[in-house]
Amino acid sequence: MIRVVVVDDEALVRSGFGLILNAAADIEVVATATGAQAVAQVREHRPDVVLLDIRMPDVDGLTVLRELRSRPGPPVVAMLTTFDTDEYVLTALHSGAAGFLLKDTEPEQLAQLVRTLASGGVVLSPKASRTLLRGHPGTEPAVVDQEAARVERLTDRERDVLVLLAGGLSNADIGTRLHLGTGTVKDHVSTILTKLRVGGRVQAALLAQRAGLLDTGPDEPDDTK
């Protein structure tokens, strides 16, 4: 059972997400909270996943995120927002969030996105993340060139893994798609993070998006690679 805490300043959003997620047989919303209540609720209920509103009037989502990330064994956190160009999203992703969800996400997709987060995947809407990155080019040309050079150092198989990682797949799911063992995928991911000089899967996914790797899918599996 995947344990979830929903944090939002609007009671209607909290109850709506709770109803949708509790309808899934493998997900339980163990608590809902406002920003001011969030840290205490997470500490009490120890969820696997926290869905955290990024903009709240009492305590904002970035403050809650930093507090949760500073504690040992933090849950996976995904930010909730109504805007795919929200300037705070990129800050949240670089502060340890595992992705972001738009509040108008289709109900039938919501449970699967929570499963993706719980299994170690990232949740980045390709359309939204492209818009976000266009709105926040954020880096000097020299840095972009350095990032492109790092991507060029990846092998074909590592690029395949990176594309699937950025699509939200867990190591096990990537292994299934590419006919690789989970341990092998884990080794590939570790090597990718080292070569790209990033601290986690979300940063790798953002770099892949910026490099244009997500415009096309991975190559067909080739066991000779």
Short mmCIF file of N, CA, C and O in Angstrom, two decimals, residues 130-222:
data_model
loop_
_atom_site.label_atom_id
_atom_site.label_comp_id
_atom_site.label_asym_id
_atom_site.label_seq_id
_atom_site.Cartn_x
_atom_site.Cartn_y
_atom_site.Cartn_z
N ARG A 130 8.89 21.47 -20.99
CA ARG A 130 9.42 22.26 -22.11
C ARG A 130 9.06 23.73 -21.94
O ARG A 130 9.88 24.62 -22.14
N THR A 131 7.80 23.98 -21.57
CA THR A 131 7.36 25.35 -21.35
C THR A 131 8.14 25.98 -20.22
O THR A 131 8.57 27.13 -20.29
N LEU A 132 8.32 25.23 -19.16
CA LEU A 132 9.06 25.72 -17.99
C LEU A 132 10.48 26.11 -18.37
O LEU A 132 10.97 27.17 -18.00
N LEU A 133 11.14 25.24 -19.13
CA LEU A 133 12.53 25.51 -19.48
C LEU A 133 12.64 26.67 -20.47
O LEU A 133 13.60 27.43 -20.42
N ARG A 134 11.66 26.81 -21.35
CA ARG A 134 11.68 27.98 -22.24
C ARG A 134 11.52 29.26 -21.44
O ARG A 134 12.14 30.27 -21.74
N GLY A 135 10.66 29.20 -20.40
CA GLY A 135 10.44 30.38 -19.59
C GLY A 135 11.60 30.67 -18.66
O GLY A 135 11.74 31.76 -18.16
N HIS A 136 12.46 29.67 -18.43
CA HIS A 136 13.60 29.83 -17.53
C HIS A 136 14.85 29.27 -18.21
O HIS A 136 15.36 28.22 -17.82
N PRO A 137 15.33 29.91 -19.27
CA PRO A 137 16.53 29.41 -19.91
C PRO A 137 17.67 29.24 -18.92
O PRO A 137 18.43 28.30 -19.00
N GLY A 138 17.77 30.16 -17.96
CA GLY A 138 18.47 29.95 -16.71
C GLY A 138 19.97 29.80 -16.73
O GLY A 138 20.60 29.98 -15.72
N THR A 139 20.56 29.46 -17.84
CA THR A 139 21.99 29.20 -17.84
C THR A 139 22.68 29.97 -18.96
O THR A 139 22.09 30.24 -20.01
N GLU A 140 23.92 30.31 -18.72
CA GLU A 140 24.71 30.99 -19.73
C GLU A 140 25.04 30.04 -20.88
O GLU A 140 25.09 28.82 -20.69
N PRO A 141 25.26 30.57 -22.09
CA PRO A 141 25.59 29.70 -23.23
C PRO A 141 26.76 28.76 -22.94
O PRO A 141 26.75 27.61 -23.39
N ALA A 142 27.75 29.23 -22.22
CA ALA A 142 28.90 28.38 -21.93
C ALA A 142 28.50 27.16 -21.11
O ALA A 142 29.00 26.05 -21.32
N VAL A 143 27.55 27.36 -20.19
CA VAL A 143 27.08 26.25 -19.36
C VAL A 143 26.28 25.27 -20.21
O VAL A 143 26.41 24.05 -20.07
N VAL A 144 25.45 25.80 -21.11
CA VAL A 144 24.68 24.94 -22.01
C VAL A 144 25.63 24.09 -22.85
O VAL A 144 25.40 22.89 -23.07
N ASP A 145 26.71 24.70 -23.34
CA ASP A 145 27.69 23.96 -24.13
C ASP A 145 28.33 22.85 -23.29
O ASP A 145 28.56 21.74 -23.79
N GLN A 146 28.62 23.15 -22.05
CA GLN A 146 29.20 22.14 -21.17
C GLN A 146 28.24 20.99 -20.96
O GLN A 146 28.64 19.82 -20.95
N GLU A 147 26.95 21.30 -20.77
CA GLU A 147 25.94 20.25 -20.59
C GLU A 147 25.84 19.38 -21.84
O GLU A 147 25.74 18.15 -21.75
N ALA A 148 25.87 20.02 -23.03
CA ALA A 148 25.80 19.26 -24.27
C ALA A 148 27.00 18.33 -24.39
O ALA A 148 26.86 17.18 -24.85
N ALA A 149 28.15 18.80 -23.98
CA ALA A 149 29.35 17.96 -24.04
C ALA A 149 29.23 16.76 -23.12
O ALA A 149 29.68 15.65 -23.45
N ARG A 150 28.62 16.94 -21.97
CA ARG A 150 28.42 15.82 -21.04
C ARG A 150 27.48 14.79 -21.64
O ARG A 150 27.72 13.59 -21.54
N VAL A 151 26.41 15.26 -22.29
CA VAL A 151 25.47 14.34 -22.92
C VAL A 151 26.16 13.54 -24.01
O VAL A 151 25.91 12.34 -24.20
N GLU A 152 27.07 14.19 -24.76
CA GLU A 152 27.78 13.50 -25.83
C GLU A 152 28.64 12.36 -25.31
O GLU A 152 28.96 11.43 -26.04
N ARG A 153 29.02 12.42 -24.03
CA ARG A 153 29.86 11.37 -23.47
C ARG A 153 29.07 10.11 -23.12
O ARG A 153 29.66 9.07 -22.81
N LEU A 154 27.74 10.20 -23.15
CA LEU A 154 26.92 9.03 -22.84
C LEU A 154 26.97 8.03 -23.99
O LEU A 154 26.98 8.41 -25.17
N THR A 155 26.96 6.75 -23.66
CA THR A 155 26.84 5.72 -24.68
C THR A 155 25.40 5.68 -25.19
O THR A 155 24.49 6.26 -24.59
N ASP A 156 25.18 4.94 -26.28
CA ASP A 156 23.82 4.81 -26.80
C ASP A 156 22.89 4.19 -25.76
O ASP A 156 21.75 4.63 -25.61
N ARG A 157 23.37 3.18 -25.09
CA ARG A 157 22.53 2.53 -24.07
C ARG A 157 22.23 3.48 -22.92
O ARG A 157 21.10 3.53 -22.42
N GLU A 158 23.22 4.27 -22.50
CA GLU A 158 22.99 5.23 -21.43
C GLU A 158 21.98 6.28 -21.84
O GLU A 158 21.16 6.72 -21.03
N ARG A 159 22.00 6.67 -23.11
CA ARG A 159 21.00 7.64 -23.59
C ARG A 159 19.61 7.02 -23.55
O ARG A 159 18.63 7.68 -23.18
N ASP A 160 19.51 5.75 -23.94
CA ASP A 160 18.22 5.06 -23.85
C ASP A 160 17.69 5.06 -22.43
O ASP A 160 16.52 5.34 -22.17
N VAL A 161 18.58 4.75 -21.49
CA VAL A 161 18.19 4.72 -20.09
C VAL A 161 17.77 6.11 -19.62
O VAL A 161 16.76 6.27 -18.92
N LEU A 162 18.51 7.12 -20.02
CA LEU A 162 18.21 8.49 -19.62
C LEU A 162 16.84 8.93 -20.13
O LEU A 162 16.07 9.56 -19.39
N VAL A 163 16.52 8.62 -21.37
CA VAL A 163 15.23 9.01 -21.94
C VAL A 163 14.09 8.35 -21.15
O VAL A 163 13.09 9.00 -20.82
N LEU A 164 14.23 7.08 -20.83
CA LEU A 164 13.19 6.38 -20.08
C LEU A 164 13.12 6.88 -18.65
O LEU A 164 12.03 7.02 -18.07
N LEU A 165 14.26 7.16 -18.06
CA LEU A 165 14.30 7.74 -16.71
C LEU A 165 13.54 9.06 -16.70
O LEU A 165 12.72 9.33 -15.81
N ALA A 166 13.80 9.90 -17.70
CA ALA A 166 13.14 11.20 -17.77
C ALA A 166 11.64 11.06 -18.03
O ALA A 166 10.87 11.96 -17.70
N GLY A 167 11.24 9.93 -18.60
CA GLY A 167 9.83 9.67 -18.83
C GLY A 167 9.11 9.15 -17.60
O GLY A 167 7.92 8.85 -17.66
N GLY A 168 9.84 9.02 -16.48
CA GLY A 168 9.22 8.64 -15.23
C GLY A 168 9.32 7.18 -14.88
O GLY A 168 8.77 6.74 -13.86
N LEU A 169 10.02 6.38 -15.67
CA LEU A 169 10.09 4.95 -15.39
C LEU A 169 11.06 4.66 -14.25
O LEU A 169 12.10 5.31 -14.11
N SER A 170 10.71 3.67 -13.44
CA SER A 170 11.59 3.21 -12.38
C SER A 170 12.68 2.33 -13.00
O SER A 170 12.62 1.94 -14.18
N ASN A 171 13.68 1.98 -12.19
CA ASN A 171 14.75 1.10 -12.68
C ASN A 171 14.19 -0.23 -13.18
O ASN A 171 14.62 -0.75 -14.21
N ALA A 172 13.22 -0.79 -12.45
CA ALA A 172 12.65 -2.07 -12.85
C ALA A 172 11.93 -1.94 -14.20
O ALA A 172 12.05 -2.82 -15.07
N ASP A 173 11.18 -0.85 -14.37
CA ASP A 173 10.45 -0.66 -15.63
C ASP A 173 11.41 -0.40 -16.80
O ASP A 173 11.17 -0.87 -17.92
N ILE A 174 12.48 0.34 -16.53
CA ILE A 174 13.48 0.57 -17.57
C ILE A 174 14.10 -0.77 -17.98
O ILE A 174 14.29 -1.05 -19.17
N GLY A 175 14.41 -1.60 -16.99
CA GLY A 175 14.98 -2.92 -17.28
C GLY A 175 14.06 -3.75 -18.15
O GLY A 175 14.50 -4.43 -19.08
N THR A 176 12.75 -3.70 -17.86
CA THR A 176 11.79 -4.46 -18.66
C THR A 176 11.76 -3.96 -20.10
O THR A 176 11.77 -4.75 -21.04
N ARG A 177 11.77 -2.64 -20.27
CA ARG A 177 11.71 -2.07 -21.61
C ARG A 177 12.96 -2.39 -22.42
O ARG A 177 12.88 -2.63 -23.64
N LEU A 178 14.12 -2.39 -21.76
CA LEU A 178 15.38 -2.57 -22.48
C LEU A 178 15.98 -3.96 -22.32
O LEU A 178 17.10 -4.21 -22.77
N HIS A 179 15.22 -4.86 -21.69
CA HIS A 179 15.69 -6.24 -21.48
C HIS A 179 17.01 -6.26 -20.72
O HIS A 179 17.96 -6.96 -21.09
N LEU A 180 17.05 -5.50 -19.63
CA LEU A 180 18.23 -5.43 -18.78
C LEU A 180 17.83 -5.78 -17.35
O LEU A 180 16.69 -5.55 -16.94
N GLY A 181 18.76 -6.31 -16.57
CA GLY A 181 18.52 -6.55 -15.17
C GLY A 181 18.43 -5.24 -14.41
O GLY A 181 19.04 -4.24 -14.80
N THR A 182 17.68 -5.25 -13.31
CA THR A 182 17.52 -4.03 -12.51
C THR A 182 18.87 -3.53 -12.00
O THR A 182 19.13 -2.31 -11.97
N GLY A 183 19.73 -4.46 -11.60
CA GLY A 183 21.07 -4.06 -11.14
C GLY A 183 21.87 -3.38 -12.23
O GLY A 183 22.59 -2.40 -11.96
N THR A 184 21.73 -3.87 -13.45
CA THR A 184 22.43 -3.24 -14.58
C THR A 184 21.90 -1.83 -14.83
O THR A 184 22.68 -0.90 -15.07
N VAL A 185 20.59 -1.67 -14.75
CA VAL A 185 20.00 -0.35 -14.93
C VAL A 185 20.49 0.60 -13.83
O VAL A 185 20.84 1.75 -14.10
N LYS A 186 20.54 0.10 -12.61
CA LYS A 186 21.02 0.93 -11.49
C LYS A 186 22.44 1.40 -11.76
O LYS A 186 22.78 2.57 -11.50
N ASP A 187 23.28 0.50 -12.28
CA ASP A 187 24.66 0.89 -12.61
C ASP A 187 24.68 1.94 -13.70
O ASP A 187 25.46 2.91 -13.65
N HIS A 188 23.82 1.76 -14.72
CA HIS A 188 23.74 2.76 -15.80
C HIS A 188 23.33 4.12 -15.25
O HIS A 188 23.90 5.16 -15.62
N VAL A 189 22.31 4.13 -14.38
CA VAL A 189 21.83 5.40 -13.82
C VAL A 189 22.94 6.09 -13.02
O VAL A 189 23.16 7.29 -13.15
N SER A 190 23.66 5.32 -12.23
CA SER A 190 24.77 5.88 -11.46
C SER A 190 25.82 6.50 -12.37
O SER A 190 26.32 7.61 -12.13
N THR A 191 26.14 5.80 -13.46
CA THR A 191 27.12 6.32 -14.42
C THR A 191 26.61 7.57 -15.10
O THR A 191 27.35 8.54 -15.31
N ILE A 192 25.31 7.58 -15.46
CA ILE A 192 24.71 8.75 -16.11
C ILE A 192 24.79 9.97 -15.21
O ILE A 192 25.19 11.07 -15.64
N LEU A 193 24.44 9.81 -13.94
CA LEU A 193 24.48 10.94 -13.01
C LEU A 193 25.90 11.47 -12.87
O LEU A 193 26.13 12.69 -12.79
N THR A 194 26.88 10.55 -12.85
CA THR A 194 28.28 10.96 -12.74
C THR A 194 28.72 11.72 -13.99
O THR A 194 29.34 12.78 -13.91
N LYS A 195 28.41 11.18 -15.17
CA LYS A 195 28.83 11.82 -16.41
C LYS A 195 28.16 13.18 -16.61
O LYS A 195 28.77 14.11 -17.15
N LEU A 196 26.89 13.28 -16.20
CA LEU A 196 26.17 14.55 -16.38
C LEU A 196 26.46 15.54 -15.26
O LEU A 196 26.06 16.70 -15.35
N ARG A 197 27.11 15.06 -14.20
CA ARG A 197 27.45 15.89 -13.04
C ARG A 197 26.20 16.50 -12.41
O ARG A 197 26.13 17.70 -12.14
N VAL A 198 25.20 15.65 -12.20
CA VAL A 198 23.97 16.08 -11.54
C VAL A 198 23.75 15.24 -10.30
O VAL A 198 24.30 14.14 -10.16
N GLY A 199 22.92 15.76 -9.40
CA GLY A 199 22.76 15.11 -8.11
C GLY A 199 21.62 14.12 -8.01
O GLY A 199 21.48 13.45 -6.99
N GLY A 200 20.80 14.01 -9.05
CA GLY A 200 19.68 13.09 -8.95
C GLY A 200 18.95 12.94 -10.26
O GLY A 200 19.28 13.56 -11.28
N ARG A 201 17.90 12.12 -10.23
CA ARG A 201 17.16 11.77 -11.44
C ARG A 201 16.43 12.97 -12.03
O ARG A 201 16.34 13.11 -13.26
N VAL A 202 15.88 13.83 -11.18
CA VAL A 202 15.16 14.98 -11.69
C VAL A 202 16.08 15.91 -12.47
O VAL A 202 15.75 16.37 -13.56
N GLN A 203 17.26 16.19 -11.91
CA GLN A 203 18.21 17.06 -12.59
C GLN A 203 18.66 16.44 -13.91
O GLN A 203 18.83 17.13 -14.92
N ALA A 204 18.83 15.11 -13.91
CA ALA A 204 19.19 14.42 -15.16
C ALA A 204 18.07 14.54 -16.18
O ALA A 204 18.31 14.75 -17.38
N ALA A 205 16.82 14.41 -15.72
CA ALA A 205 15.68 14.52 -16.63
C ALA A 205 15.57 15.92 -17.22
O ALA A 205 15.29 16.08 -18.42
N LEU A 206 15.79 16.93 -16.40
CA LEU A 206 15.74 18.30 -16.90
C LEU A 206 16.84 18.56 -17.93
O LEU A 206 16.63 19.23 -18.94
N LEU A 207 18.03 18.03 -17.66
CA LEU A 207 19.12 18.20 -18.60
C LEU A 207 18.80 17.49 -19.92
O LEU A 207 19.08 18.00 -21.01
N ALA A 208 18.21 16.29 -19.83
CA ALA A 208 17.82 15.56 -21.03
C ALA A 208 16.81 16.35 -21.85
O ALA A 208 16.87 16.40 -23.08
N GLN A 209 15.85 16.98 -21.14
CA GLN A 209 14.86 17.81 -21.82
C GLN A 209 15.53 18.99 -22.52
O GLN A 209 15.24 19.29 -23.68
N ARG A 210 16.45 19.64 -21.81
CA ARG A 210 17.13 20.81 -22.36
C ARG A 210 17.99 20.42 -23.56
O ARG A 210 18.16 21.20 -24.49
N ALA A 211 18.52 19.19 -23.54
CA ALA A 211 19.37 18.73 -24.63
C ALA A 211 18.58 18.21 -25.83
O ALA A 211 19.16 17.85 -26.85
N GLY A 212 17.26 18.17 -25.70
CA GLY A 212 16.43 17.72 -26.81
C GLY A 212 16.31 16.22 -26.94
O GLY A 212 15.77 15.72 -27.94
N LEU A 213 16.75 15.46 -25.93
CA LEU A 213 16.70 14.01 -26.02
C LEU A 213 15.28 13.47 -25.92
O LEU A 213 15.01 12.35 -26.35
N LEU A 214 14.37 14.25 -25.36
CA LEU A 214 13.01 13.75 -25.14
C LEU A 214 12.10 14.00 -26.32
O LEU A 214 10.93 13.64 -26.29
N ASP A 215 12.63 14.60 -27.38
CA ASP A 215 11.82 14.82 -28.57
C ASP A 215 11.59 13.53 -29.33
O ASP A 215 10.67 13.39 -30.11
N THR A 216 12.47 12.56 -29.11
CA THR A 216 12.31 11.24 -29.71
C THR A 216 12.52 10.21 -28.64
O THR A 216 13.19 10.42 -27.64
N GLY A 217 11.93 9.06 -28.81
CA GLY A 217 12.04 7.99 -27.82
C GLY A 217 13.36 7.27 -27.93
O GLY A 217 14.16 7.52 -28.83
N PRO A 218 13.62 6.30 -27.03
CA PRO A 218 14.85 5.52 -27.09
C PRO A 218 14.84 4.59 -28.27
O PRO A 218 13.79 4.26 -28.84
N ASP A 219 16.01 4.20 -28.70
CA ASP A 219 16.12 3.24 -29.78
C ASP A 219 15.52 1.92 -29.36
O ASP A 219 15.36 1.61 -28.18
N GLU A 220 15.21 1.09 -30.34
CA GLU A 220 14.77 -0.26 -30.01
C GLU A 220 15.87 -1.00 -29.29
O GLU A 220 17.05 -0.82 -29.59
N PRO A 221 15.50 -1.85 -28.31
CA PRO A 221 16.52 -2.56 -27.57
C PRO A 221 17.47 -3.33 -28.47
O PRO A 221 17.05 -3.97 -29.44
N ASP A 222 18.73 -3.25 -28.19
CA ASP A 222 19.76 -3.95 -28.95
C ASP A 222 20.72 -4.54 -27.95
O ASP A 222 21.51 -3.83 -27.33
#
